Coordinates of C-alpha atoms in Angstrom, one line a residue:
M17 CA 154.4 110.7 -28.1
M18 CA 153.0 108.2 -25.4
L19 CA 151.3 105.7 -28.5
G20 CA 154.7 105.9 -30.4
H21 CA 156.3 104.9 -26.6
G22 CA 154.1 102.1 -26.1
V23 CA 154.0 100.4 -30.3
A24 CA 157.4 100.4 -29.3
A25 CA 157.1 98.3 -24.9
P26 CA 156.9 95.2 -26.2
C27 CA 158.9 95.2 -28.9
V28 CA 162.1 96.0 -27.5
P29 CA 163.2 93.0 -25.6
L30 CA 161.7 90.5 -28.5
L31 CA 163.8 92.7 -31.5
S32 CA 167.1 93.0 -29.0
S33 CA 166.5 89.2 -28.5
S34 CA 166.9 88.1 -32.1
L35 CA 169.1 89.9 -32.5
G36 CA 171.3 88.1 -30.6
A37 CA 171.0 90.1 -27.4
S38 CA 170.5 87.8 -23.5
A39 CA 168.8 88.6 -21.0
A40 CA 171.5 91.4 -19.7
D41 CA 172.0 92.7 -23.1
V42 CA 168.5 93.1 -23.0
G43 CA 168.2 95.3 -20.1
V44 CA 171.4 97.3 -21.7
A45 CA 168.7 97.9 -24.7
L46 CA 166.2 99.3 -22.1
S47 CA 167.8 100.9 -19.9
T48 CA 170.0 103.4 -23.0
F49 CA 166.8 105.0 -24.0
G50 CA 166.5 106.1 -20.1
M51 CA 170.3 106.8 -19.9
A52 CA 169.9 109.6 -22.8
R53 CA 167.0 111.1 -20.6
L54 CA 168.7 111.1 -17.1
A55 CA 172.1 112.4 -19.2
L56 CA 169.4 115.2 -20.3
N57 CA 167.1 116.3 -18.0
V58 CA 168.7 118.5 -16.3
P59 CA 170.2 120.1 -19.5
V60 CA 167.2 120.0 -21.2
G61 CA 165.4 121.6 -17.7
A62 CA 167.9 124.8 -17.9
A63 CA 166.9 125.4 -21.8
A64 CA 163.6 125.6 -21.0
D65 CA 164.4 128.0 -18.4
A66 CA 166.3 130.1 -20.7
W67 CA 165.1 129.4 -23.7
G68 CA 161.1 128.4 -23.6
R69 CA 159.1 125.5 -23.3
K70 CA 158.3 125.6 -27.0
P71 CA 161.0 124.8 -29.4
L72 CA 162.6 121.8 -27.0
L73 CA 158.6 120.5 -28.0
V74 CA 159.2 119.9 -31.1
G75 CA 162.8 119.8 -31.4
G76 CA 162.8 117.0 -28.7
A77 CA 159.7 115.4 -31.4
L78 CA 161.8 115.0 -34.2
V79 CA 164.8 113.9 -32.3
N80 CA 162.7 110.8 -31.1
A81 CA 161.2 110.0 -35.1
V82 CA 165.0 109.9 -35.8
G83 CA 166.1 107.8 -33.1
H84 CA 163.5 104.9 -33.6
A85 CA 163.7 105.5 -37.6
A86 CA 167.4 104.3 -36.4
S87 CA 166.1 101.7 -34.3
A88 CA 163.8 100.4 -36.8
A89 CA 167.0 99.3 -39.3
A90 CA 169.6 98.5 -36.7
P91 CA 171.6 95.7 -38.0
D92 CA 173.1 94.3 -34.8
A93 CA 172.0 94.3 -31.0
A94 CA 174.3 97.5 -30.6
S95 CA 173.1 99.6 -33.1
F96 CA 170.1 99.3 -31.5
A97 CA 171.1 99.9 -28.1
A98 CA 173.2 103.5 -29.7
A99 CA 169.6 104.0 -31.6
R100 CA 167.2 103.8 -28.5
M101 CA 169.5 106.2 -26.8
V102 CA 168.9 108.6 -29.4
A103 CA 164.7 108.3 -28.9
G104 CA 166.0 108.4 -25.5
A105 CA 167.7 111.9 -26.2
G106 CA 164.1 113.8 -27.9
N107 CA 162.6 111.8 -25.3
A108 CA 164.2 113.5 -22.4
A109 CA 163.9 116.8 -24.2
Y110 CA 159.8 116.7 -25.5
L111 CA 158.6 114.8 -21.8
G112 CA 160.5 116.8 -19.4
T113 CA 159.1 119.7 -21.3
A114 CA 156.3 119.5 -21.2
A115 CA 156.2 118.4 -17.7
T116 CA 157.3 122.1 -17.3
Y117 CA 154.8 123.6 -19.4
L118 CA 152.1 122.1 -17.6
N119 CA 152.9 123.3 -14.2
D120 CA 154.1 126.5 -15.8
V121 CA 149.6 126.4 -16.5
A122 CA 148.5 124.6 -13.2
T123 CA 147.9 126.1 -9.5
S124 CA 148.1 125.1 -6.6
T125 CA 144.1 123.7 -6.3
N126 CA 144.0 121.5 -9.4
R127 CA 147.8 121.0 -10.1
G128 CA 146.8 117.2 -9.6
R129 CA 144.3 116.9 -11.4
V130 CA 146.5 118.8 -14.6
L131 CA 149.0 116.4 -14.4
G132 CA 146.2 113.3 -14.4
M133 CA 144.8 114.6 -17.5
N134 CA 147.8 114.4 -18.6
H135 CA 149.3 110.7 -17.4
A136 CA 145.8 109.4 -18.5
A137 CA 147.2 111.1 -22.4
L138 CA 149.7 109.6 -21.5
L139 CA 147.7 106.1 -20.7
C140 CA 145.3 106.4 -23.1
G141 CA 148.7 106.5 -25.6
V142 CA 151.0 103.7 -23.4
S143 CA 147.3 101.0 -23.7
L144 CA 146.8 101.1 -27.1
G145 CA 150.0 101.0 -28.5
P146 CA 151.4 98.0 -27.2
V147 CA 148.0 96.0 -28.2
L148 CA 149.3 98.1 -32.1
G149 CA 152.9 97.2 -31.6
G150 CA 152.0 93.1 -31.1
F151 CA 149.9 92.9 -33.6
A152 CA 152.5 95.1 -36.0
A153 CA 155.1 92.8 -34.7
E154 CA 153.9 89.5 -36.0
Y155 CA 154.5 91.1 -39.5
S156 CA 158.1 91.9 -38.7
L157 CA 159.6 93.4 -35.3
R158 CA 160.8 96.3 -36.6
A159 CA 157.5 98.0 -38.5
P160 CA 156.6 99.3 -34.4
F161 CA 159.1 101.9 -34.4
V162 CA 159.1 102.7 -38.2
A163 CA 155.7 103.7 -36.9
V164 CA 157.0 104.9 -34.1
A165 CA 158.9 107.6 -36.0
A166 CA 155.7 108.4 -38.1
L167 CA 154.2 109.3 -34.7
G168 CA 156.9 111.8 -33.5
V169 CA 156.7 113.7 -37.1
V170 CA 152.9 114.3 -36.3
S171 CA 153.9 115.2 -32.2
A172 CA 156.3 117.6 -33.0
A173 CA 153.6 119.5 -36.1
H174 CA 151.0 119.9 -33.3
A175 CA 153.5 121.4 -30.9
C176 CA 154.5 123.8 -33.4
L177 CA 151.4 124.5 -34.6
A178 CA 149.1 124.1 -31.3
L179 CA 151.3 125.1 -28.6
S180 CA 151.8 128.5 -27.1
E181 CA 155.0 129.2 -25.0
T182 CA 154.7 129.9 -21.4
K183 CA 158.0 130.3 -20.3
P184 CA 157.5 133.2 -17.4
E185 CA 159.0 136.7 -17.9
T186 CA 162.4 136.3 -15.2
T187 CA 164.5 139.3 -14.1
A188 CA 168.4 139.2 -13.8
E189 CA 167.6 139.0 -9.6
A190 CA 164.8 136.4 -9.6
A191 CA 167.0 133.9 -12.5
R192 CA 170.4 134.1 -9.1
A193 CA 166.9 133.7 -6.5
G194 CA 165.8 130.8 -8.2
E195 CA 169.1 129.0 -8.5
T196 CA 169.6 129.2 -5.1
S197 CA 166.7 127.9 -4.3
T198 CA 167.3 124.9 -6.7
R199 CA 170.7 124.3 -4.2
D200 CA 168.4 124.8 -1.3
L201 CA 166.1 121.9 -3.1
L202 CA 168.3 119.3 -4.1
S203 CA 168.7 119.2 0.2
D204 CA 165.6 119.0 1.2
G205 CA 165.1 115.6 2.5
R206 CA 160.9 116.1 1.2
F207 CA 162.2 115.8 -2.3
A208 CA 164.4 113.2 -1.5
G209 CA 161.6 111.0 0.1
A210 CA 159.3 111.4 -3.5
A211 CA 162.6 111.6 -6.0
V212 CA 162.9 107.4 -4.0
A213 CA 159.5 106.8 -4.8
H214 CA 159.3 108.3 -7.9
A215 CA 162.7 106.4 -9.2
A216 CA 161.1 102.8 -7.2
T217 CA 158.0 103.2 -10.1
F218 CA 160.1 104.0 -12.7
A219 CA 161.4 100.4 -11.8
L220 CA 158.1 98.5 -11.1
R221 CA 157.4 99.4 -14.8
Q222 CA 161.1 99.4 -16.7
G223 CA 162.2 96.3 -14.9
G224 CA 159.7 95.1 -13.6
R225 CA 156.8 95.0 -16.5
N226 CA 159.0 96.0 -19.3
L227 CA 162.0 93.6 -18.6
L228 CA 160.9 90.6 -16.1
L229 CA 156.7 89.8 -16.8
A230 CA 158.0 90.4 -20.5
L231 CA 160.9 87.7 -19.9
V232 CA 158.5 85.6 -17.5
A233 CA 155.4 86.1 -19.5
S234 CA 157.3 84.2 -22.9
S235 CA 159.1 81.8 -21.3
V236 CA 157.1 80.4 -18.6
F237 CA 152.9 81.3 -19.8
D238 CA 154.5 81.2 -24.0
Y239 CA 153.0 84.7 -24.7
S240 CA 153.4 85.8 -28.0
P241 CA 153.8 89.7 -29.6
A242 CA 150.5 89.8 -29.4
E243 CA 149.9 88.2 -26.5
L244 CA 152.6 90.1 -24.8
G245 CA 150.9 93.5 -25.9
K246 CA 147.4 92.7 -24.8
L247 CA 149.4 92.0 -21.3
F248 CA 150.7 95.4 -21.2
G249 CA 147.8 97.3 -22.9
A250 CA 145.2 96.1 -20.1
M251 CA 147.7 97.4 -17.8
A252 CA 147.5 100.8 -18.8
L253 CA 144.1 100.6 -19.6
C254 CA 143.9 99.8 -15.5
D255 CA 146.1 102.1 -14.0
L256 CA 143.5 105.0 -16.5
A257 CA 140.0 103.5 -15.4
F258 CA 142.0 104.8 -12.1
V259 CA 143.3 108.2 -13.2
G260 CA 140.3 110.5 -12.1
P261 CA 139.6 109.7 -9.0
A262 CA 143.3 109.4 -8.1
A263 CA 144.2 113.2 -9.6
A264 CA 141.3 114.1 -7.6
L265 CA 142.1 112.2 -4.5
S266 CA 145.8 114.0 -4.6
D267 CA 144.9 117.6 -5.1
R268 CA 142.6 116.9 -1.9
A269 CA 144.4 115.3 0.2
K270 CA 146.5 117.0 2.9
D271 CA 149.7 114.9 3.2
A272 CA 151.0 112.4 -0.1
R273 CA 151.7 109.2 2.2
S274 CA 148.5 108.7 2.7
I275 CA 148.0 107.6 -0.5
V276 CA 151.8 106.8 -1.4
V277 CA 152.9 104.5 0.6
P278 CA 150.1 102.3 0.5
S279 CA 150.2 102.2 -3.2
L280 CA 154.2 101.9 -3.0
L281 CA 153.7 98.5 -0.6
G282 CA 150.4 96.8 -2.7
S283 CA 152.7 97.1 -5.6
A284 CA 155.3 95.7 -3.7
L285 CA 153.5 92.6 -2.3
A286 CA 151.8 92.5 -6.2
V287 CA 155.4 92.2 -7.4
A288 CA 156.2 89.6 -5.0
G289 CA 152.4 87.4 -5.3
V290 CA 153.9 86.5 -9.1
A291 CA 157.1 85.8 -8.7
G292 CA 154.8 82.7 -6.0
V293 CA 152.9 82.0 -9.5
V294 CA 155.8 81.9 -11.6
S295 CA 157.7 78.9 -9.6
L296 CA 154.6 77.0 -9.5
G297 CA 154.6 76.7 -13.8
A298 CA 152.4 77.6 -16.6
E299 CA 149.3 75.7 -15.0
Y300 CA 148.5 79.1 -12.5
H301 CA 148.5 81.4 -15.2
A302 CA 144.8 82.9 -14.0
H303 CA 147.0 83.6 -10.5
F304 CA 149.4 85.4 -12.3
L305 CA 147.1 87.5 -13.6
A306 CA 145.1 88.1 -11.0
A307 CA 148.4 89.2 -9.6
V308 CA 149.9 91.4 -12.7
G309 CA 145.8 93.2 -12.0
L310 CA 147.0 93.8 -8.6
W311 CA 150.5 95.3 -9.7
S312 CA 148.2 97.6 -12.5
L313 CA 146.0 98.9 -9.3
S314 CA 148.3 99.4 -6.4
T315 CA 150.4 101.9 -9.0
A316 CA 147.8 103.7 -10.6
A317 CA 148.1 106.8 -7.6
L318 CA 151.3 107.0 -7.7
G319 CA 150.9 109.2 -11.7
P320 CA 149.8 112.2 -10.5
T321 CA 150.4 112.5 -6.8
L322 CA 154.5 111.9 -6.6
P323 CA 154.4 115.1 -9.3
S324 CA 152.0 117.1 -7.6
Y325 CA 154.2 116.9 -4.8
A326 CA 157.4 118.0 -6.1
A327 CA 156.0 120.5 -8.1
A328 CA 155.2 121.6 -4.5
L329 CA 158.9 121.8 -3.5
V330 CA 160.3 123.9 -6.6
D331 CA 160.3 127.8 -7.5
P332 CA 158.2 129.0 -10.0
A333 CA 161.7 130.9 -10.9
A334 CA 163.2 127.7 -11.4
R335 CA 160.8 125.2 -12.3
G336 CA 162.0 124.1 -15.7
V337 CA 165.4 122.5 -13.2
G338 CA 163.6 121.1 -10.7
I339 CA 161.2 119.1 -12.1
A340 CA 163.9 118.0 -14.1
A341 CA 165.7 117.1 -11.0
F342 CA 163.0 115.6 -10.1
R343 CA 162.3 113.6 -13.7
S344 CA 166.2 112.7 -12.8
A345 CA 165.3 110.4 -9.7
G346 CA 162.6 108.6 -12.1
D347 CA 165.4 107.5 -14.9
V348 CA 167.8 106.6 -12.3
G349 CA 165.2 103.5 -12.0
F350 CA 164.3 103.9 -15.3
V351 CA 168.3 103.3 -16.4
V352 CA 169.6 101.4 -13.0
T353 CA 166.4 98.2 -12.8
P354 CA 167.0 97.0 -15.8
L355 CA 170.4 96.1 -16.0
L356 CA 170.3 94.7 -12.3
L357 CA 167.3 93.0 -12.2
G358 CA 168.2 91.2 -15.8
G359 CA 171.5 90.4 -14.5
V360 CA 169.7 88.5 -11.6
F361 CA 167.5 87.3 -14.3
D362 CA 170.4 85.8 -16.3
A363 CA 172.6 84.2 -12.5
H364 CA 169.2 83.3 -10.3
G365 CA 166.2 82.5 -12.3
G366 CA 162.4 84.6 -12.6
P367 CA 161.1 84.7 -9.6
A368 CA 164.3 85.8 -7.7
A369 CA 164.6 89.1 -9.9
L370 CA 161.2 89.6 -8.9
L371 CA 162.1 89.3 -5.0
A372 CA 164.6 91.8 -5.0
L373 CA 162.2 94.0 -7.5
A374 CA 159.7 93.8 -4.5
G375 CA 161.7 94.3 -1.8
G376 CA 163.4 97.4 -3.3
T377 CA 159.3 98.8 -3.9
A378 CA 158.8 98.5 0.5
L379 CA 162.3 100.0 0.6
A380 CA 160.5 103.0 -0.8
A381 CA 157.6 102.8 0.7
A382 CA 159.4 103.3 4.3
T383 CA 161.9 105.8 2.9
F384 CA 159.1 108.0 1.6
A385 CA 157.1 107.3 4.7
V386 CA 160.5 108.3 6.9
A387 CA 161.3 111.2 5.4
S388 CA 157.7 113.4 4.0
T389 CA 155.6 115.7 4.9
P390 CA 153.3 117.6 4.2
V391 CA 153.6 120.5 2.0
V392 CA 152.1 124.0 1.2
E393 CA 152.9 124.9 -2.0
R394 CA 155.1 128.1 -3.1

């Protein structure tokens, strides 16, 4: 599934632009994918709690395939954005349920490593996907989306044949207790701090890498689609190299703030560094790559740590809804930041948009530092 997402990543802004979209319109194309996820996360979580995990894993992959096939056939920017929304709906059903599935089989002592293994699998797809997508885009900007549709069908077949159901049996009394626990969770300051930090990580990825880096790399440093794919792939490989140590550290750390706060502050510093280099011009390409490398390194520990911290706050009787609420916070960053940063880019240029992202990331680090405390898993 994430190989398919990675294949499409460098091509979404390029195909949208080729259909006549402005930078803000490209932001819309990127955001519609997340809009569907944001709208469906909690309903999907409730469905997973009520009906089970496996039907949503199979159906989500198939809907994702339909959305990417429609993206490949889109005649204009509006149709392309709508197709991205369909793909996002399938992505919400599959990945949201997969997160719940993994938390079903994890324990309090290995949750960080289980989620870290999943994060590594996602990064493998994200690492290889942009490179393949960039090369495919040299042939046709639409070809990568056809490939993604085929991969969605493969993912659905695998979920159908290889995965067993993990939904725990719950009584009516336990279900009512889970509903009460969910209301308490949403008012928990620790959960709010984790949600803000999670939104910032998605903002760094979608608004930062997939929008701003794509735009400044192509406009300032004259990157081709293939070169852009290699850049995105290298960033994901950097994350992948450190996910194992980060996952082990997440299981051993007594306080998640010791990992999350330095990671977010390092990301803010790196994004500000990219802004400074871009403002200097194309002759500083080596400095640009160094700042992008720091950006990748600083976010490596966030993948396993934040989901593990949030999962420890969730009642197992309502795990689907609790995990979905946390994922929705990430999708707020996924949806809102491309729209905001695309508008800033159009009005004030790339450095200003990057500095706005850096400031928001630093604010998220401060919020997590104040709101979050060590937590004992339920």
